[in-house]
Short mmCIF file of C-alpha atoms in Angstrom, two decimals:
data_model
loop_
_atom_site.label_atom_id
_atom_site.label_comp_id
_atom_site.label_asym_id
_atom_site.label_seq_id
_atom_site.Cartn_x
_atom_site.Cartn_y
_atom_site.Cartn_z
CA UNK A 1 -5.11 35.81 -3.44
CA UNK A 2 -5.33 32.46 -5.19
CA UNK A 3 -1.57 32.01 -4.87
CA UNK A 4 -1.70 32.83 -1.15
CA UNK A 5 -4.47 30.25 -0.68
CA UNK A 6 -2.43 27.62 -2.49
CA UNK A 7 0.68 28.35 -0.41
CA UNK A 8 -1.34 28.07 2.80
CA UNK A 9 -2.87 24.79 1.61
CA UNK A 10 0.57 23.35 0.83
CA UNK A 11 1.99 24.50 4.17
CA UNK A 12 -0.92 22.92 6.04
CA UNK A 13 -0.17 19.61 4.36
CA UNK A 14 3.53 19.94 5.11
CA UNK A 15 2.76 20.64 8.76
CA UNK A 16 0.41 17.67 9.09
CA UNK A 17 2.95 15.40 7.37
CA UNK A 18 5.71 16.54 9.74
CA UNK A 19 3.53 15.76 12.77
CA UNK A 20 2.57 12.36 11.35
CA UNK A 21 6.11 11.29 10.52
CA UNK A 22 8.03 12.91 13.39
CA UNK A 23 5.53 13.31 16.23
CA UNK A 24 4.55 16.33 18.36
CA UNK A 25 6.67 19.48 18.01
CA UNK A 26 6.67 23.05 19.36
CA UNK A 27 5.18 25.75 17.17
CA UNK A 28 8.58 27.45 16.93
CA UNK A 29 10.17 24.30 15.51
CA UNK A 30 7.38 23.95 12.95
CA UNK A 31 7.76 27.62 11.98
CA UNK A 32 11.48 27.09 11.33
CA UNK A 33 10.83 23.91 9.39
CA UNK A 34 8.24 25.55 7.16
CA UNK A 35 10.08 28.90 6.97
CA UNK A 36 7.05 30.75 8.34
CA UNK A 37 6.76 33.72 10.64
CA UNK A 38 5.45 33.29 14.18
CA UNK A 39 2.25 35.07 13.21
CA UNK A 40 1.72 32.86 10.14
CA UNK A 41 2.25 29.60 12.04
CA UNK A 42 -0.05 30.75 14.86
CA UNK A 43 -2.80 31.64 12.39
CA UNK A 44 -2.47 28.27 10.65
CA UNK A 45 -2.40 26.32 13.91
CA UNK A 46 -5.48 28.08 15.25
CA UNK A 47 -7.35 27.15 12.08
CA UNK A 48 -6.25 23.50 12.32
CA UNK A 49 -7.24 23.41 16.01
CA UNK A 50 -10.71 24.74 15.14
CA UNK A 51 -11.10 22.05 12.48
CA UNK A 52 -10.15 19.31 14.94
CA UNK A 53 -7.06 18.14 13.03
CA UNK A 54 -4.39 18.99 15.62
CA UNK A 55 -4.22 19.14 19.40
CA UNK A 56 -2.04 20.93 21.95
CA UNK A 57 -0.25 18.67 24.44
CA UNK A 58 2.21 19.16 27.26
CA UNK A 59 5.71 18.72 25.89
CA UNK A 60 7.50 15.51 26.86
CA UNK A 61 10.56 17.68 27.51
CA UNK A 62 8.91 19.38 30.50
CA UNK A 63 6.33 16.82 31.59
CA UNK A 64 6.90 15.80 35.23
CA UNK A 65 9.63 18.39 35.88
CA UNK A 66 9.28 20.67 38.91
CA UNK A 67 11.99 23.15 37.95
CA UNK A 68 9.98 24.83 35.23
CA UNK A 69 7.18 27.36 35.39
CA UNK A 70 4.67 27.14 32.60
CA UNK A 71 5.08 23.75 30.89
CA UNK A 72 6.06 23.69 27.24
CA UNK A 73 3.25 23.03 24.77
CA UNK A 74 3.73 20.94 21.66
CA UNK A 75 1.45 20.52 18.71
CA UNK A 76 0.40 17.00 17.71
CA UNK A 77 -2.02 15.33 15.33
CA UNK A 78 -5.51 14.72 16.60
CA UNK A 79 -5.65 11.14 15.39
CA UNK A 80 -9.45 10.94 15.43
CA UNK A 81 -9.80 14.21 13.53
CA UNK A 82 -10.22 12.37 10.22
CA UNK A 83 -10.54 8.83 8.94
CA UNK A 84 -9.87 7.14 5.60
CA UNK A 85 -11.49 3.96 4.32
CA UNK A 86 -9.43 1.57 2.21
CA UNK A 87 -10.92 -1.30 0.23
CA UNK A 88 -9.36 -4.22 -1.61
CA UNK A 89 -11.56 -5.85 -4.22
CA UNK A 90 -10.07 -9.33 -4.23
CA UNK A 91 -10.85 -12.85 -5.36
CA UNK A 92 -13.94 -13.85 -3.38
CA UNK A 93 -13.49 -11.11 -0.79
CA UNK A 94 -13.86 -7.40 -0.17
CA UNK A 95 -11.38 -6.35 2.53
CA UNK A 96 -11.88 -3.03 4.31
CA UNK A 97 -9.48 -1.12 6.55
CA UNK A 98 -10.16 2.19 8.29
CA UNK A 99 -7.20 4.40 9.24
CA UNK A 100 -7.10 7.54 11.32
CA UNK A 101 -5.27 10.79 10.63
CA UNK A 102 -2.07 9.39 12.17
CA UNK A 103 -2.17 6.41 9.80
CA UNK A 104 -3.13 3.90 12.49
CA UNK A 105 -5.56 1.16 11.44
CA UNK A 106 -8.55 1.38 13.76
CA UNK A 107 -10.95 -1.11 12.16
CA UNK A 108 -10.93 -3.93 9.61
CA UNK A 109 -13.55 -6.25 8.21
CA UNK A 110 -14.01 -8.70 5.34
CA UNK A 111 -17.08 -9.28 3.20
CA UNK A 112 -17.53 -12.30 0.91
CA UNK A 113 -17.86 -11.81 -2.82
CA UNK A 114 -19.49 -14.39 -5.06
CA UNK A 115 -18.33 -15.40 -8.55
CA UNK A 116 -21.28 -13.52 -10.06
CA UNK A 117 -20.66 -10.29 -8.12
CA UNK A 118 -19.76 -7.74 -10.77
CA UNK A 119 -18.88 -4.05 -10.51
CA UNK A 120 -22.42 -2.94 -9.65
CA UNK A 121 -22.64 -5.31 -6.67
CA UNK A 122 -19.19 -4.34 -5.41
CA UNK A 123 -20.01 -0.63 -5.67
CA UNK A 124 -23.23 -1.25 -3.71
CA UNK A 125 -21.30 -3.10 -0.99
CA UNK A 126 -18.82 -0.24 -0.79
CA UNK A 127 -21.66 2.27 -0.38
CA UNK A 128 -23.27 0.15 2.34
CA UNK A 129 -19.97 -0.26 4.16
CA UNK A 130 -19.27 3.48 4.10
CA UNK A 131 -22.70 4.15 5.59
CA UNK A 132 -22.15 1.52 8.29
CA UNK A 133 -18.75 2.89 9.29
CA UNK A 134 -20.09 6.45 9.19
CA UNK A 135 -23.00 5.55 11.47
CA UNK A 136 -20.65 4.85 14.37
CA UNK A 137 -20.29 7.80 16.73
CA UNK A 138 -16.48 7.70 16.63
CA UNK A 139 -16.37 8.08 12.84
CA UNK A 140 -19.54 10.05 12.09
CA UNK A 141 -18.83 12.93 9.73
CA UNK A 142 -15.08 12.28 9.81
CA UNK A 143 -14.49 9.80 6.96
CA UNK A 144 -12.83 12.12 4.50
CA UNK A 145 -12.00 9.87 1.53
CA UNK A 146 -12.03 6.31 0.22
CA UNK A 147 -9.22 4.42 -1.50
CA UNK A 148 -10.03 1.34 -3.58
CA UNK A 149 -7.67 -1.20 -5.11
CA UNK A 150 -8.15 -3.99 -7.64
CA UNK A 151 -5.87 -6.80 -8.90
CA UNK A 152 -5.66 -5.60 -12.47
CA UNK A 153 -4.70 -2.82 -14.87
CA UNK A 154 -5.94 0.60 -13.73
CA UNK A 155 -5.39 3.83 -15.66
CA UNK A 156 -4.53 7.09 -13.94
CA UNK A 157 -8.15 8.21 -14.27
CA UNK A 158 -9.40 5.18 -12.31
CA UNK A 159 -10.64 3.26 -15.34
CA UNK A 160 -10.15 -0.52 -15.01
CA UNK A 161 -8.68 -1.64 -18.32
CA UNK A 162 -8.47 -5.36 -17.62
CA UNK A 163 -9.12 -7.46 -14.52
CA UNK A 164 -9.10 -11.02 -15.89
CA UNK A 165 -9.14 -12.85 -12.57
CA UNK A 166 -12.57 -11.29 -11.85
CA UNK A 167 -13.70 -11.22 -15.47
CA UNK A 168 -13.88 -7.40 -15.60
CA UNK A 169 -12.83 -5.42 -18.63
CA UNK A 170 -13.20 -1.73 -19.56
CA UNK A 171 -14.99 -0.69 -16.34
CA UNK A 172 -15.21 3.01 -15.35
CA UNK A 173 -14.91 1.99 -11.71
CA UNK A 174 -13.75 5.34 -10.33
CA UNK A 175 -16.76 7.06 -11.90
CA UNK A 176 -19.19 4.42 -10.59
CA UNK A 177 -17.77 4.72 -7.08
CA UNK A 178 -17.79 8.53 -7.19
CA UNK A 179 -21.48 8.46 -8.13
CA UNK A 180 -22.31 6.08 -5.26
CA UNK A 181 -20.16 7.49 -2.46
CA UNK A 182 -20.45 10.90 -0.81
CA UNK A 183 -16.69 11.39 -0.36
CA UNK A 184 -13.68 11.61 -2.72
CA UNK A 185 -12.60 8.26 -4.21
CA UNK A 186 -9.08 7.25 -5.27
CA UNK A 187 -8.50 4.05 -7.27
CA UNK A 188 -5.26 2.12 -7.84
CA UNK A 189 -3.76 -1.22 -8.74
CA UNK A 190 -3.40 -3.46 -5.67
CA UNK A 191 0.39 -3.81 -5.85
CA UNK A 192 0.82 -0.02 -6.03
CA UNK A 193 -1.47 0.38 -3.01
CA UNK A 194 0.32 -2.30 -0.98
CA UNK A 195 3.71 -0.76 -1.78
CA UNK A 196 2.48 2.66 -0.73
CA UNK A 197 1.07 1.29 2.52
CA UNK A 198 4.48 -0.17 3.31
CA UNK A 199 6.31 3.18 3.09
CA UNK A 200 3.57 5.58 4.21
CA UNK A 201 4.42 5.65 7.91
CA UNK A 202 8.14 6.24 7.61
CA UNK A 203 10.28 9.07 6.30
CA UNK A 204 12.04 8.18 3.06
CA UNK A 205 15.80 8.56 2.73
CA UNK A 206 16.94 10.57 -0.32
CA UNK A 207 17.57 8.27 -3.28
CA UNK A 208 15.91 5.25 -1.68
CA UNK A 209 14.30 2.90 -4.20
CA UNK A 210 11.81 0.21 -3.16
CA UNK A 211 10.51 -2.61 -5.33
CA UNK A 212 7.38 -4.42 -4.20
CA UNK A 213 6.17 -7.81 -5.46
CA UNK A 214 2.72 -9.10 -4.56
CA UNK A 215 2.74 -12.88 -4.83
CA UNK A 216 -0.65 -14.56 -4.71
CA UNK A 217 -3.07 -15.63 -7.41
CA UNK A 218 -0.86 -13.55 -9.71
CA UNK A 219 2.31 -11.49 -9.34
CA UNK A 220 1.86 -7.74 -9.15
CA UNK A 221 4.64 -5.21 -8.92
CA UNK A 222 5.39 -1.64 -7.92
CA UNK A 223 8.41 0.67 -7.74
CA UNK A 224 8.87 3.68 -5.48
CA UNK A 225 11.84 5.78 -6.61
CA UNK A 226 12.80 8.29 -3.95
CA UNK A 227 9.42 9.75 -3.07
CA UNK A 228 7.56 8.93 -6.27
CA UNK A 229 5.53 5.95 -7.37
CA UNK A 230 6.71 4.86 -10.84
CA UNK A 231 3.60 4.09 -12.90
CA UNK A 232 4.39 4.73 -16.55
CA UNK A 233 2.67 6.98 -19.09
CA UNK A 234 -0.86 5.67 -18.53
CA UNK A 235 -0.40 4.37 -14.99
CA UNK A 236 -0.11 0.78 -16.20
CA UNK A 237 3.61 0.14 -15.66
CA UNK A 238 5.66 -2.25 -13.45
CA UNK A 239 3.69 -5.35 -14.47
CA UNK A 240 6.53 -7.56 -13.24
CA UNK A 241 4.39 -10.68 -13.32
CA UNK A 242 4.53 -10.56 -17.11
CA UNK A 243 8.29 -10.58 -17.45
CA UNK A 244 8.92 -13.58 -19.76
CA UNK A 245 11.35 -16.02 -18.17
CA UNK A 246 10.60 -19.18 -20.21
CA UNK A 247 9.01 -18.89 -23.66
CA UNK A 248 7.83 -22.49 -23.55
CA UNK A 249 6.31 -22.15 -20.07
CA UNK A 250 2.67 -22.23 -18.98
CA UNK A 251 0.08 -20.11 -20.76
CA UNK A 252 -0.66 -16.80 -19.05
CA UNK A 253 -4.00 -14.98 -19.02
CA UNK A 254 -2.27 -12.05 -20.76
CA UNK A 255 -2.06 -14.20 -23.91
CA UNK A 256 1.67 -14.94 -23.66
CA UNK A 257 3.49 -18.00 -22.32
CA UNK A 258 6.18 -18.34 -19.66
CA UNK A 259 5.41 -15.15 -17.72
CA UNK A 260 7.01 -14.88 -14.29
CA UNK A 261 3.69 -15.07 -12.46
CA UNK A 262 2.90 -18.49 -13.93
CA UNK A 263 5.98 -19.84 -12.11
CA UNK A 264 5.60 -18.09 -8.75
CA UNK A 265 1.89 -17.81 -7.95
CA UNK A 266 -0.36 -20.06 -5.86
CA UNK A 267 -1.26 -22.21 -8.85
CA UNK A 268 2.45 -22.82 -9.41
CA UNK A 269 2.91 -23.76 -5.74
CA UNK A 270 0.03 -26.19 -6.11
CA UNK A 271 1.73 -27.66 -9.17
CA UNK A 272 5.10 -28.07 -7.43
CA UNK A 273 3.77 -29.35 -4.10
CA UNK A 274 0.63 -31.35 -4.95
CA UNK A 275 1.36 -31.98 -8.65
CA UNK A 276 -2.07 -30.54 -9.50
CA UNK A 277 -2.94 -28.32 -12.46
CA UNK A 278 -5.94 -26.14 -11.57
CA UNK A 279 -7.77 -23.22 -13.16
CA UNK A 280 -7.17 -19.73 -11.80
CA UNK A 281 -10.50 -19.71 -9.97
CA UNK A 282 -9.63 -23.04 -8.28
CA UNK A 283 -6.34 -21.91 -6.75
CA UNK A 284 -6.16 -23.04 -3.11
CA UNK A 285 -5.58 -19.88 -1.05
CA UNK A 286 -4.92 -21.96 2.08
CA UNK A 287 -2.03 -23.83 0.45
CA UNK A 288 0.83 -21.43 1.34
CA UNK A 289 0.12 -21.81 5.07
CA UNK A 290 0.04 -25.61 4.81
CA UNK A 291 3.24 -25.72 2.78
CA UNK A 292 4.99 -23.43 5.27
CA UNK A 293 3.92 -25.64 8.17
CA UNK A 294 5.04 -28.80 6.42
CA UNK A 295 8.37 -27.23 5.43
CA UNK A 296 9.01 -26.17 9.04
CA UNK A 297 8.44 -29.80 10.04
CA UNK A 298 11.07 -30.95 7.53
CA UNK A 299 8.80 -32.25 4.77
CA UNK A 300 11.02 -32.58 1.66
CA UNK A 301 8.08 -32.05 -0.73
CA UNK A 302 7.19 -28.74 0.90
CA UNK A 303 10.80 -27.60 1.01
CA UNK A 304 11.26 -28.62 -2.60
CA UNK A 305 8.20 -26.62 -3.66
CA UNK A 306 9.52 -23.50 -1.90
CA UNK A 307 12.92 -23.99 -3.49
CA UNK A 308 11.36 -24.25 -6.95
CA UNK A 309 9.44 -21.00 -6.37
CA UNK A 310 12.71 -19.38 -5.21
CA UNK A 311 14.60 -20.44 -8.34
CA UNK A 312 11.99 -18.95 -10.66
CA UNK A 313 11.49 -15.81 -8.59
CA UNK A 314 15.24 -15.24 -8.63
CA UNK A 315 15.16 -15.01 -12.44
CA UNK A 316 12.66 -12.19 -12.27
CA UNK A 317 14.42 -10.41 -9.43
CA UNK A 318 17.72 -10.36 -11.31
CA UNK A 319 16.05 -8.56 -14.23
CA UNK A 320 14.17 -6.13 -11.96
CA UNK A 321 17.26 -5.37 -9.87
CA UNK A 322 19.48 -4.76 -12.88
CA UNK A 323 16.92 -2.27 -14.23
CA UNK A 324 15.92 -0.39 -11.06
CA UNK A 325 18.89 -0.90 -8.71
CA UNK A 326 16.58 -0.99 -5.64
CA UNK A 327 17.75 -0.50 -2.07
CA UNK A 328 15.04 -2.90 -0.87
CA UNK A 329 12.72 -5.52 -2.31
CA UNK A 330 9.46 -6.09 -0.43
CA UNK A 331 7.60 -9.39 -0.80
CA UNK A 332 3.91 -9.50 0.06
CA UNK A 333 0.61 -11.05 -0.96
CA UNK A 334 -1.31 -14.25 -0.28
CA UNK A 335 1.91 -16.31 -0.40
CA UNK A 336 2.88 -14.59 2.88
CA UNK A 337 3.36 -17.81 4.93
CA UNK A 338 6.25 -18.98 2.73
CA UNK A 339 7.75 -15.55 2.05
CA UNK A 340 10.15 -15.48 5.04
CA UNK A 341 11.76 -18.67 3.73
CA UNK A 342 12.00 -17.15 0.25
CA UNK A 343 13.53 -13.90 1.51
CA UNK A 344 16.14 -15.79 3.50
CA UNK A 345 17.34 -17.83 0.55
CA UNK A 346 17.10 -15.17 -2.17
CA UNK A 347 19.25 -12.31 -0.87
CA UNK A 348 22.64 -14.02 -1.20
CA UNK A 349 21.73 -15.65 -4.50
CA UNK A 350 20.61 -12.35 -5.95
CA UNK A 351 23.91 -10.71 -4.99
CA UNK A 352 25.75 -13.30 -7.09
CA UNK A 353 23.59 -12.76 -10.18
CA UNK A 354 23.22 -8.99 -10.54
CA UNK A 355 25.60 -6.64 -12.36
CA UNK A 356 29.01 -6.66 -10.62
CA UNK A 357 29.48 -3.62 -8.40
CA UNK A 358 25.76 -3.06 -7.88
CA UNK A 359 24.76 -2.90 -4.21
CA UNK A 360 22.81 -5.92 -3.04
CA UNK A 361 19.24 -4.94 -2.13
CA UNK A 362 17.83 -6.10 1.17
CA UNK A 363 14.84 -8.41 0.78
CA UNK A 364 12.10 -8.00 3.37
CA UNK A 365 8.62 -9.40 3.94
CA UNK A 366 5.68 -7.00 4.14
CA UNK A 367 4.66 -6.38 7.75
CA UNK A 368 1.07 -5.39 6.89
CA UNK A 369 -0.45 -8.90 6.70
CA UNK A 370 -3.53 -10.00 4.75
CA UNK A 371 -5.08 -6.50 4.77
CA UNK A 372 -2.01 -4.90 3.15
CA UNK A 373 -3.84 -3.77 0.00
CA UNK A 374 -6.78 -2.28 1.93
CA UNK A 375 -4.33 -0.59 4.32
CA UNK A 376 -2.41 0.77 1.35
CA UNK A 377 -5.62 2.03 -0.25
CA UNK A 378 -6.49 3.88 2.97
CA UNK A 379 -2.97 5.34 3.04
CA UNK A 380 -3.34 6.54 -0.55
CA UNK A 381 -6.66 8.23 0.29
CA UNK A 382 -4.97 9.87 3.30
CA UNK A 383 -2.13 11.07 1.08
CA UNK A 384 -4.38 12.52 -1.59
CA UNK A 385 -6.44 14.47 0.94
CA UNK A 386 -3.85 15.58 3.48
CA UNK A 387 -0.25 14.83 2.61
CA UNK A 388 2.61 15.91 0.36
CA UNK A 389 5.41 13.99 2.04
CA UNK A 390 5.95 10.58 0.52
CA UNK A 391 4.65 9.64 -2.89
CA UNK A 392 3.26 11.98 -5.51
CA UNK A 393 0.49 9.69 -6.78
CA UNK A 394 -0.19 11.97 -9.71
CA UNK A 395 3.47 11.94 -10.74
#
């Protein structure tokens, strides 16, 4: 009986994933896809209909036609059947994004965080926010899970090992959130979440490898190989920002010198453009937009700063590409305003520096905007509760 229950659970997730990725389909097509009998698919669909997760709709193939009798009926997701709250704990801000069952973002908001706001305050804000979202009639009783992301090292069990930019170390954040929230909680590094958000709404081609770099106050990284997120033995892997590219370079908060992130983050941009050395907490988050505007107007200082970032980033990308042979490299993060210019100049240069014969990866800019980590966290919560299709987050 237990095995039958597990098989049904897996098939439900496969069905919901197929509807999310491919749109409404007839029951017969879903039965063939899942290798189920007509009776089994009907029983499963009736259960999903009763739980408000799917809906029957008139098929687009017969809608509006007069030469048919009974119109065809397809099965589709009921987008408002469940919701997932994603949260990014960032520098000075808590960003929240609410997604529906179809993966569409239906609400976003930002809350300020002060320098003294530690884990307890952030957990309290998360609990308050969940209550506020849940009080709205459209979402009441339908928020099924919460995903949370932080800009630091997070173990597989949701324990924050080190979060130097916020001054957190050895924090059992997943446990604290689970105790404060009335729904399942899933915790991840912010780059992993952003990468997952980028691929969540599209079907993955076999063998496709995506590398994601989050450029902002630091430089986070993630790799998705086929349909699996590569995280390492403890979940702490792909820390691309700490690839050493110049041993005599600036000191990094990790204790080493010359790490990639010290050459490509916002502090580095401030150093190249304004010739200012600032502490991590004093990094000007508005600078990338100003530099992008000045560069578009032809300012040589702004263009020179972007070019310097590109030269250093190229060194890291050559190493990453030679190791992972990605089909695409996604650039995201708070440096977003200058990223299109970086992507444009890097692709050809990278092709000339990688191992001969290796296919040149396409370099794209994340389309998710400033809420990309919160969106990715919501997508991860959605995946953990309802999906088997894209990334096995426990793998």
